XYZ file of N, CA and C in Angstrom:
660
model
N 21.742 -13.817 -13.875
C 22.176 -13.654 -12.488
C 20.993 -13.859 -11.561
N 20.904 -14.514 -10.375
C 19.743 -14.770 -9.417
C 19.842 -13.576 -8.789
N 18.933 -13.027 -8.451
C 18.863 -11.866 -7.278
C 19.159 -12.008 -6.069
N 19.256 -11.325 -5.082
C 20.076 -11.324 -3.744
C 18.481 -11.922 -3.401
N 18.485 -12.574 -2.208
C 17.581 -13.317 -1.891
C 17.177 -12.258 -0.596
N 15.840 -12.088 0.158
C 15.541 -11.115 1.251
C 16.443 -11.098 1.997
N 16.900 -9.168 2.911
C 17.752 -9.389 3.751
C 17.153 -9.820 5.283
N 15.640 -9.828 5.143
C 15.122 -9.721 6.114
C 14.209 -11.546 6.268
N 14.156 -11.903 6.605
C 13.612 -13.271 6.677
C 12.454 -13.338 7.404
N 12.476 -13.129 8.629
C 11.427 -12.877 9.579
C 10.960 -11.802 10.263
N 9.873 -11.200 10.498
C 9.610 -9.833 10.896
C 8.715 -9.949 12.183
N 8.613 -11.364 12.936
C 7.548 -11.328 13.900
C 8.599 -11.780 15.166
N 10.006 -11.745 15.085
C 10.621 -12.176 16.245
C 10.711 -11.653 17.195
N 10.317 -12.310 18.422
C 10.293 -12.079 19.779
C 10.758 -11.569 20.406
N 11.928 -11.695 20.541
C 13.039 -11.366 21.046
C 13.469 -9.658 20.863
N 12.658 -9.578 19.671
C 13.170 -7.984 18.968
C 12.275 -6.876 19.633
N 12.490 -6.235 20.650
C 10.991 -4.724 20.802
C 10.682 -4.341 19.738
N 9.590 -4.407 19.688
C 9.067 -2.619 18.474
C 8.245 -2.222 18.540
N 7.535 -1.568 18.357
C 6.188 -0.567 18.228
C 5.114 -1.457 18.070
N 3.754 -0.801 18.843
C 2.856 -2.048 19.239
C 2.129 -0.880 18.068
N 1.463 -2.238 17.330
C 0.456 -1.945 16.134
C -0.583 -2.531 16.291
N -1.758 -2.148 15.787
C -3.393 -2.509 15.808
C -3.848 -2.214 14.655
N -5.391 -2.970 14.775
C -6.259 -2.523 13.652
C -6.756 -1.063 13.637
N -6.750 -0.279 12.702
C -7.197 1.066 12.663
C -8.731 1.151 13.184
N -8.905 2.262 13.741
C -10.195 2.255 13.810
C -11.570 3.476 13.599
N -12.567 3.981 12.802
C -13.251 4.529 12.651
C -12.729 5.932 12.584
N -12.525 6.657 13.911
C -12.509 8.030 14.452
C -10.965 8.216 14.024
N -10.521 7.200 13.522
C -8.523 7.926 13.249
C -8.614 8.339 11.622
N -10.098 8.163 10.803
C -10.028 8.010 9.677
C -9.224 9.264 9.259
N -9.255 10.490 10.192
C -8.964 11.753 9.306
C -7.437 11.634 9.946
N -6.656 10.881 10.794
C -5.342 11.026 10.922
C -4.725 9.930 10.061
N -5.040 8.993 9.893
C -4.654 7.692 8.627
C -4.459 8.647 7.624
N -5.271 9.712 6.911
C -4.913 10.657 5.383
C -4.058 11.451 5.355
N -3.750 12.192 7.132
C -2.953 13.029 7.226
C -2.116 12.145 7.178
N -1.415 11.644 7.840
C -0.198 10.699 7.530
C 0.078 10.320 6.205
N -0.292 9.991 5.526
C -0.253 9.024 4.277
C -0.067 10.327 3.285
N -0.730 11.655 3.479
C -0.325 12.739 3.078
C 1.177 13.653 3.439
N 1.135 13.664 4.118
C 2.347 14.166 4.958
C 3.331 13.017 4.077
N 3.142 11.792 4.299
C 4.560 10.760 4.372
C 5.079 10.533 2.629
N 3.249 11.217 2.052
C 3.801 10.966 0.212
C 3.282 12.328 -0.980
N 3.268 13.166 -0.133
C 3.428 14.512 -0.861
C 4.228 14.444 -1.470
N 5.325 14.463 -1.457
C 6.179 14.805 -2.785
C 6.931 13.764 -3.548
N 5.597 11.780 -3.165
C 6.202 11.281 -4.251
C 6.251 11.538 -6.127
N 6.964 10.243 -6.142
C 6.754 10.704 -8.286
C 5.178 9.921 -8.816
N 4.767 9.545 -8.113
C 3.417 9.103 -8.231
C 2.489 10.144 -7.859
N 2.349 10.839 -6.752
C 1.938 11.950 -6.225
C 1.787 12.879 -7.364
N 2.970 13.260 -8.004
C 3.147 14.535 -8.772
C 2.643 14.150 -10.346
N 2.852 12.646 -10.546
C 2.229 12.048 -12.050
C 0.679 11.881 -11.530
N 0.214 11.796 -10.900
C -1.238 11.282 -11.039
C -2.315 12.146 -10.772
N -1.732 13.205 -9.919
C -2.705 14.501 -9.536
C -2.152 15.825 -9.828
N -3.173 16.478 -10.313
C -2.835 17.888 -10.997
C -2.349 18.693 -10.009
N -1.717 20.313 -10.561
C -0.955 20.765 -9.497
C -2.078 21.380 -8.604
N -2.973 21.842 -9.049
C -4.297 22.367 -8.573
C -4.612 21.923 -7.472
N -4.242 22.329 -6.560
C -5.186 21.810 -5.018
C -4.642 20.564 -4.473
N -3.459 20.445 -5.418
C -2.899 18.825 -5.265
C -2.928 17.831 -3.679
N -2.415 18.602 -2.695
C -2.800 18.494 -1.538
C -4.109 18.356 -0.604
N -5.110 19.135 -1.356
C -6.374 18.891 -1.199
C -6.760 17.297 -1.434
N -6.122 17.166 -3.217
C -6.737 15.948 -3.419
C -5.868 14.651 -3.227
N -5.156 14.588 -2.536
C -4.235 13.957 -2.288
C -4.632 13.240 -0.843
N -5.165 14.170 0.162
C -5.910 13.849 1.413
C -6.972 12.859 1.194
N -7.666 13.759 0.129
C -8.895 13.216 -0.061
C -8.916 11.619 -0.915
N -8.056 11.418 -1.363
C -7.371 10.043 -1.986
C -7.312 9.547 -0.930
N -6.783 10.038 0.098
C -6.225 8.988 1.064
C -7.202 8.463 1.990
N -8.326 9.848 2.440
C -9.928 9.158 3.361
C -10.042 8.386 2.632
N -10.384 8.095 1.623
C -11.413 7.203 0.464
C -10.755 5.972 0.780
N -9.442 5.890 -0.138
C -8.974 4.816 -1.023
C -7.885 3.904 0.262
N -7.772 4.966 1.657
C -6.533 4.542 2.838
C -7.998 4.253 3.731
N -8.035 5.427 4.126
C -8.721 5.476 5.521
C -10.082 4.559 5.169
N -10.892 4.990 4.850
C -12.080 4.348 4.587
C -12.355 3.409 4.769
N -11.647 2.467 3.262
C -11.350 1.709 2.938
C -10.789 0.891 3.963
N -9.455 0.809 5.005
C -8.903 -0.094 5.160
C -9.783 -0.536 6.929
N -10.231 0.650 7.372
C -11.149 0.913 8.704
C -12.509 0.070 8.389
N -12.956 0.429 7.073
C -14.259 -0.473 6.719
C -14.365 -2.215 6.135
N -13.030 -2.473 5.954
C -12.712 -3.603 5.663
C -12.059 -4.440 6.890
N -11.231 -3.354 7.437
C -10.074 -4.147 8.640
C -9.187 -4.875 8.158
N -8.327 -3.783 7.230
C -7.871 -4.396 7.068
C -6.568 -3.018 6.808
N -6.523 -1.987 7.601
C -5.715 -0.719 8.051
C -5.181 -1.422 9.220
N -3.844 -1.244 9.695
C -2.828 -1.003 10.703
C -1.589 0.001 10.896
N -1.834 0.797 12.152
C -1.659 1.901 12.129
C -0.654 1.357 13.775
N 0.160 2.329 13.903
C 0.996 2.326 15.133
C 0.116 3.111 16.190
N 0.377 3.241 17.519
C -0.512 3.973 18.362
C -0.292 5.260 18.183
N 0.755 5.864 17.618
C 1.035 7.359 17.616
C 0.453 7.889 16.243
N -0.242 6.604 15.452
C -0.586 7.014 14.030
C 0.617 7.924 13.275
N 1.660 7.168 13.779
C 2.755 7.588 12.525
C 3.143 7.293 11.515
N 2.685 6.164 11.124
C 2.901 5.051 10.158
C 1.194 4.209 10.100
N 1.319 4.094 8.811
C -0.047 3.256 8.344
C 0.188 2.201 6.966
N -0.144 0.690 6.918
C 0.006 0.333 6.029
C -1.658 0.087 5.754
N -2.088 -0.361 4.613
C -3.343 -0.724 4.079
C -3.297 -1.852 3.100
N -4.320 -3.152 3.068
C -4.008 -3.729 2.841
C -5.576 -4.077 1.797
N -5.268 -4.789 0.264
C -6.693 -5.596 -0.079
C -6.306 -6.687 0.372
N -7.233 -7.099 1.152
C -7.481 -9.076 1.221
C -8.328 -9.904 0.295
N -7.867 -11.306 0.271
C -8.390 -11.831 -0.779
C -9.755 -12.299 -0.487
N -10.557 -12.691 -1.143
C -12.189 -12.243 -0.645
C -12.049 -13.164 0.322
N -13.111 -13.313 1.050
C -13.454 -13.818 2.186
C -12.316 -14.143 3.278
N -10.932 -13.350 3.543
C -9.917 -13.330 3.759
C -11.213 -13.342 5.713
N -10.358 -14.299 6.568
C -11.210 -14.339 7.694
C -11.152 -12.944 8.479
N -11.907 -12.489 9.227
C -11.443 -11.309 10.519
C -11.526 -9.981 9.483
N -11.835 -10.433 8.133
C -12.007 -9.160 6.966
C -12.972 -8.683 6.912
N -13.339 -7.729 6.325
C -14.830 -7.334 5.902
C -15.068 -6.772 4.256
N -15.928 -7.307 3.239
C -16.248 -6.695 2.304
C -16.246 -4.947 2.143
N -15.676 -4.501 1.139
C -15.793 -2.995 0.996
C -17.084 -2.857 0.825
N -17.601 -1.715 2.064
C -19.161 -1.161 2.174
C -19.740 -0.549 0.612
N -20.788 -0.449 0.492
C -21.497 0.111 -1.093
C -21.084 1.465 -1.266
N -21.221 2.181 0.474
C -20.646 3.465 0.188
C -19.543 3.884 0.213
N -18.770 3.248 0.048
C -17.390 3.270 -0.062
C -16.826 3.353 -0.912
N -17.534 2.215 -1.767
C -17.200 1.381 -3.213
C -17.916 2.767 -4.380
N -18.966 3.253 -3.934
C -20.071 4.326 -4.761
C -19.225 5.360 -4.469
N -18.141 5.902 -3.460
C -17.929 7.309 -3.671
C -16.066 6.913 -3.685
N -15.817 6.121 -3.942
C -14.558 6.036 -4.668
C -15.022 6.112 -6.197
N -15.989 5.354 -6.805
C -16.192 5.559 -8.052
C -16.510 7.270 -8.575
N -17.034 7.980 -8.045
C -17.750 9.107 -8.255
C -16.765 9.818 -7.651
N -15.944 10.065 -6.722
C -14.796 10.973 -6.587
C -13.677 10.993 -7.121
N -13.044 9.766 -7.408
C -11.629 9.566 -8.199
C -11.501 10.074 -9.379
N -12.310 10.265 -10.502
C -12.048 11.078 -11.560
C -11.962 12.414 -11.359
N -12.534 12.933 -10.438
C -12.685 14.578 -10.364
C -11.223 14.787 -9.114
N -10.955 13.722 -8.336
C -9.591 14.128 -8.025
C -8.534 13.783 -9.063
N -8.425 13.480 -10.231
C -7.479 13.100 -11.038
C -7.780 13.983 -11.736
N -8.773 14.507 -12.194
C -9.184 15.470 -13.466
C -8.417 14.972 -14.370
N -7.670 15.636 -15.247
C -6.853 15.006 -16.692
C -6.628 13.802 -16.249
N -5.871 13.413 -15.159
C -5.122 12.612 -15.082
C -5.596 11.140 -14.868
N -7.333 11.158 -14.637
C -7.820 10.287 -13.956
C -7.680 9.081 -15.031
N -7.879 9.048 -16.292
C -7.703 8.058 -17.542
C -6.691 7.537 -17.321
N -5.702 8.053 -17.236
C -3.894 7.501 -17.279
C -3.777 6.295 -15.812
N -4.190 7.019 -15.013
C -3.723 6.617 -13.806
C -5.318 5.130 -13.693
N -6.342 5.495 -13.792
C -7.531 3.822 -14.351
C -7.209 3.038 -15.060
N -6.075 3.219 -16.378
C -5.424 2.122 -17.195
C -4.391 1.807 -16.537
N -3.587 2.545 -15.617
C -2.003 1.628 -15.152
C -2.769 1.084 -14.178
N -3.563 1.294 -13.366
C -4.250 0.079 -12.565
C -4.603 -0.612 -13.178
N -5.507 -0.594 -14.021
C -6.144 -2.407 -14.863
C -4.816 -2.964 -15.034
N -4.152 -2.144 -15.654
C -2.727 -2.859 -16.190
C -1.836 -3.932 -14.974
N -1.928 -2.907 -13.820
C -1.430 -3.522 -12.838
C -2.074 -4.771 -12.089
N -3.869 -4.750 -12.225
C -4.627 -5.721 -11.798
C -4.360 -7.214 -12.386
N -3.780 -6.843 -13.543
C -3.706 -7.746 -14.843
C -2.120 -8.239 -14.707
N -1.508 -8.210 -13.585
C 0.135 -8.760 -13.390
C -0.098 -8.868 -12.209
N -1.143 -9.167 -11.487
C -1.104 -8.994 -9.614
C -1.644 -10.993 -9.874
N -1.068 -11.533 -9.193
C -1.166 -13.171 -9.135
C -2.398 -13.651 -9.056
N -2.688 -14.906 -9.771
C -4.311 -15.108 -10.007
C -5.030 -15.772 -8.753
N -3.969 -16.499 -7.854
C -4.163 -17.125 -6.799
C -4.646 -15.893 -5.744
N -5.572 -16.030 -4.833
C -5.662 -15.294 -3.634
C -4.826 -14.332 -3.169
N -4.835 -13.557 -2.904
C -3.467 -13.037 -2.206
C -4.176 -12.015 -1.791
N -2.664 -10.764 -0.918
C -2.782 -9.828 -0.118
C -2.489 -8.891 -1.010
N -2.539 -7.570 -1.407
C -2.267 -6.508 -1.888
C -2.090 -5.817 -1.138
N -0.892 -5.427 -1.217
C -0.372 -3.716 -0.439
C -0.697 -2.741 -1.145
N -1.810 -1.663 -0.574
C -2.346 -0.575 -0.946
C -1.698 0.420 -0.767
N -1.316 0.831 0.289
C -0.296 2.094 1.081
C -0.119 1.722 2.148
N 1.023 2.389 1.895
C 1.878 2.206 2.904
C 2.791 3.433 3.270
N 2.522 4.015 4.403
C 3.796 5.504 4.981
C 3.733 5.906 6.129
N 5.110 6.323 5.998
C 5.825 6.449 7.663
C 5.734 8.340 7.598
N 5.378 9.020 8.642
C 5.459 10.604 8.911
C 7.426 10.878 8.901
N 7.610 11.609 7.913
C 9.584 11.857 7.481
C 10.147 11.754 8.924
N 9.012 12.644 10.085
C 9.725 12.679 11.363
C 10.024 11.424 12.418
N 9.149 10.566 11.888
C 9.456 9.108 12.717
C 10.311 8.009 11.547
N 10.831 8.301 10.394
C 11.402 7.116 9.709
C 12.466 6.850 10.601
N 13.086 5.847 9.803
C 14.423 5.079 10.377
C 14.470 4.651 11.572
N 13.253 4.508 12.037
C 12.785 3.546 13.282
C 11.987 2.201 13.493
N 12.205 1.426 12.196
C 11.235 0.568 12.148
C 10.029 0.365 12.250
N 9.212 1.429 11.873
C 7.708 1.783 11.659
C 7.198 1.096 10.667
N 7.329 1.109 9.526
C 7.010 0.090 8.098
C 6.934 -1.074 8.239
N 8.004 -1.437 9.139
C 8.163 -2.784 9.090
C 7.204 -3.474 9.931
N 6.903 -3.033 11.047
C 5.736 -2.653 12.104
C 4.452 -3.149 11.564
N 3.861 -1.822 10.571
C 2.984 -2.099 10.110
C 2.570 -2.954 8.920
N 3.906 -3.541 8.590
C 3.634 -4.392 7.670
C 3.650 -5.857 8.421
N 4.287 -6.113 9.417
C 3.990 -7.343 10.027
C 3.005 -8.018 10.063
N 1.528 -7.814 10.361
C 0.597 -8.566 10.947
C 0.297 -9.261 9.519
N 0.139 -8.941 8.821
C -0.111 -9.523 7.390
C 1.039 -10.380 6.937
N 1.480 -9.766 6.872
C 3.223 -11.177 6.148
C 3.158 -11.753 7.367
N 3.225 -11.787 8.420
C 2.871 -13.251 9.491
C 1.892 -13.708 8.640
N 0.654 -13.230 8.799
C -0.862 -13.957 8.125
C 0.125 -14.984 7.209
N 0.431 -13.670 6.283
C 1.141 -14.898 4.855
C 1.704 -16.306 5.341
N 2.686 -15.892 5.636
C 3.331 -17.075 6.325
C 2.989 -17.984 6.968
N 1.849 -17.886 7.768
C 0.998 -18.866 8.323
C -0.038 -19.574 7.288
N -0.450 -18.944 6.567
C -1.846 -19.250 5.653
C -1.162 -19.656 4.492
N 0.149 -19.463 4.296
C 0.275 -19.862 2.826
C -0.154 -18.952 1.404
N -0.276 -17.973 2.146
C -0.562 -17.210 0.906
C -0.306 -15.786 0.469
N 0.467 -15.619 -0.774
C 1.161 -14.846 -1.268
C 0.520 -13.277 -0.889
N 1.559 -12.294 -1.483
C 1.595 -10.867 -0.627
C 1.815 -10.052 -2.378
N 1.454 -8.949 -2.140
C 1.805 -8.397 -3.983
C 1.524 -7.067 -3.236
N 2.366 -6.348 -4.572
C 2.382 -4.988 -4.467
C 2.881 -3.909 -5.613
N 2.848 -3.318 -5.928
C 2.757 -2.325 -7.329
C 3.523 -0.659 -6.422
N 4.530 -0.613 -7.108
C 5.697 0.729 -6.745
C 6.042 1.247 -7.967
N 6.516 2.677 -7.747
C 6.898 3.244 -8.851
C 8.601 4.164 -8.574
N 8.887 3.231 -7.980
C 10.196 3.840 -7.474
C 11.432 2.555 -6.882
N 12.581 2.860 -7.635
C 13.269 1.507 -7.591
C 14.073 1.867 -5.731
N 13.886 2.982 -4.938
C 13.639 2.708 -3.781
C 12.979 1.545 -3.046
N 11.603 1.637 -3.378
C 10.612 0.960 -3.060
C 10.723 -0.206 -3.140
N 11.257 -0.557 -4.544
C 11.556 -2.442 -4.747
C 12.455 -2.903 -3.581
N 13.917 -2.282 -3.523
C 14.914 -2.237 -2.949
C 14.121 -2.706 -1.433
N 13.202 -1.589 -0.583
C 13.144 -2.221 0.521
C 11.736 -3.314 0.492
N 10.667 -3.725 0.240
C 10.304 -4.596 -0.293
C 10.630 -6.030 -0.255
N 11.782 -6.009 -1.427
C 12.655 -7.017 -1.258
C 13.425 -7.458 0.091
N 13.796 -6.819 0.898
C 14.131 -7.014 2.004
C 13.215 -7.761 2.649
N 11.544 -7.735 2.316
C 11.027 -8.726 3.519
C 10.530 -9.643 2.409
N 11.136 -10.197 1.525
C 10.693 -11.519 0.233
C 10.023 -11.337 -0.527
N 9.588 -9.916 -0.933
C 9.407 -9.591 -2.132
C 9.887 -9.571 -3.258
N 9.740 -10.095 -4.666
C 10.592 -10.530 -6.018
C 9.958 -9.434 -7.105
N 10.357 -9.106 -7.958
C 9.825 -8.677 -9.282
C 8.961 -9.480 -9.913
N 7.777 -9.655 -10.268
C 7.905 -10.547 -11.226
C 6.924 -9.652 -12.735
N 6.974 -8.323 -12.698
C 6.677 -7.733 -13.762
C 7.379 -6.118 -13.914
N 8.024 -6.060 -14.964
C 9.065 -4.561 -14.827
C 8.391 -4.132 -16.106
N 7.738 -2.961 -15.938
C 7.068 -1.957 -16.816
C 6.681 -0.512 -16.678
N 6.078 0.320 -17.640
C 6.093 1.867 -17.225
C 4.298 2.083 -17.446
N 4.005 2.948 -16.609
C 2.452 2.921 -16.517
C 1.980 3.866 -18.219
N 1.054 3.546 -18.305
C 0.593 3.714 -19.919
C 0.570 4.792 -20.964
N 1.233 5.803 -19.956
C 1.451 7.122 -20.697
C 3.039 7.382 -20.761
N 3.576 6.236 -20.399
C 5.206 6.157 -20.504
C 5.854 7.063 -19.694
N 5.516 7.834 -18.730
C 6.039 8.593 -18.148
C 6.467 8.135 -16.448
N 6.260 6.829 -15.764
C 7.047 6.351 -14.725
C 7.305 4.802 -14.424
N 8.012 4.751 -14.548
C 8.816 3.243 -14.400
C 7.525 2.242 -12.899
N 7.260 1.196 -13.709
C 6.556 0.385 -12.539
C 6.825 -0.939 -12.476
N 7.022 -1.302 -11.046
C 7.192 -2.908 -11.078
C 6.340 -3.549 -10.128
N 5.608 -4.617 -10.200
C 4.965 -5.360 -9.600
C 5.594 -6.519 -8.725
N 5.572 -6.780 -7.621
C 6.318 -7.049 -6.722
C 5.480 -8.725 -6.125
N 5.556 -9.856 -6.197
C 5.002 -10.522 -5.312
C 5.931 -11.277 -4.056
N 5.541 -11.441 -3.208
C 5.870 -12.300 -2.209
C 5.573 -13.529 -1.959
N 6.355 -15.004 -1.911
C 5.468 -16.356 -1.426
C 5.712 -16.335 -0.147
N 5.206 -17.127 0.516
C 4.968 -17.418 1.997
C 6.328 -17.852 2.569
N 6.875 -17.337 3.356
C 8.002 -18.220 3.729
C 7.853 -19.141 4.489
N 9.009 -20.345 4.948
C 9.236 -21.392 5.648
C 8.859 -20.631 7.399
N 7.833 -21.777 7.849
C 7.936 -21.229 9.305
C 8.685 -22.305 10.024
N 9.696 -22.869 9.169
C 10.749 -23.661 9.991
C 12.189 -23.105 10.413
């Protein structure tokens, strides 16, 4: 059977209002974690990858590092003006208007992520390689995180912050990927031309994962 093809085709039309989005910047680093905390506390990734211990603690602290940091020191974070919604993005190297991840960035993600995973940190370093190892060999965009605050969903916030990049795509020709652990997630995804193209469970068999890419669509 072919899959339903995106319900969503284009996400940059004119004609449509929505929420004015920007590049994140420096001083929002500690509201980018709150959000991204707030919006995925009680995913099934959340609860598989970090112990119950302080979980919230380290869950924030995942998010300065690996959200905020990261996407502010690269530029490659977009955030709505009310910082209700934040997506984060890897670009493919020398991706233009980008910036390389700083040393200290790169040095205290290495040196903090195991001690926020404690047990868990092994499990959750192999379903990433695993996942690095099904993410497309060509250039592309990676969706890092992505979340809306529960109190602003169902307003087109996601979609918001996922725009400026899937335009990029679409203009540049070059593909979009992303790694979920929730057949929610595929579901909307797919809506802006995202496909499956790897269905598997992360390495301790305990949550269903699929790897998601996007090609560029027609700008005709």
């Amino acid at each position: 059977m072919t899959p339903p093809g995106p319900t969503v085709r284009r996400i940059d039309d004119p004609d449509e209002p929505g929420p004015d989005v920007r590049v994140a910047e420096a001083r929002e680093v500690p509201a980018i974690a709150a959000t991204l905390t707030v919006a995925l506390a009680d995913s099934r990734w959340t609860r598989w990858a970090l112990p119950d211990d302080g979980r919230m603690q380290r869950l924030t602290r995942l998010h300065e590092l690996d959200a905020a940091h990261r996407g502010v020191a690269t530029g490659t974070a977009w955030v709505t003006e009310d910082l209700d919604a934040v997506s984060v993005w890897e670009p493919p190297a020398g991706a233009e208007g980008t910036r390389p991840l700083p040393d200290d960035v790169r040095r205290a993600l290495s040196q903090e992520l195991p001690y926020l995973g404690q047990g868990r940190a092994r499990v959750v370093a192999e379903t990433e390689a695993l996942v690095t190892a099904a993410l497309p060999d060509a250039p592309h965009w990676r969706l890092r995180h992505l979340g809306v605050r529960p109190s602003s969903r169902r307003r087109g916030l996601a979609a918001a912050v996922l725009a400026p990049v899937l335009v990029r795509c679409d203009a540049e020709r070059t593909p979009a990927a992303a790694a979920v652990f929730g057949w929610a997630n595929v579901r909307f995804l797919r809506g802006f031309g995202f496909q499956v193209t790897e269905t598997t469970r992360t390495t301790d068999d305990e949550l269903p994962l699929w790897v998601l890419v996007r090609e560029p669509l027609s700008l005709s």
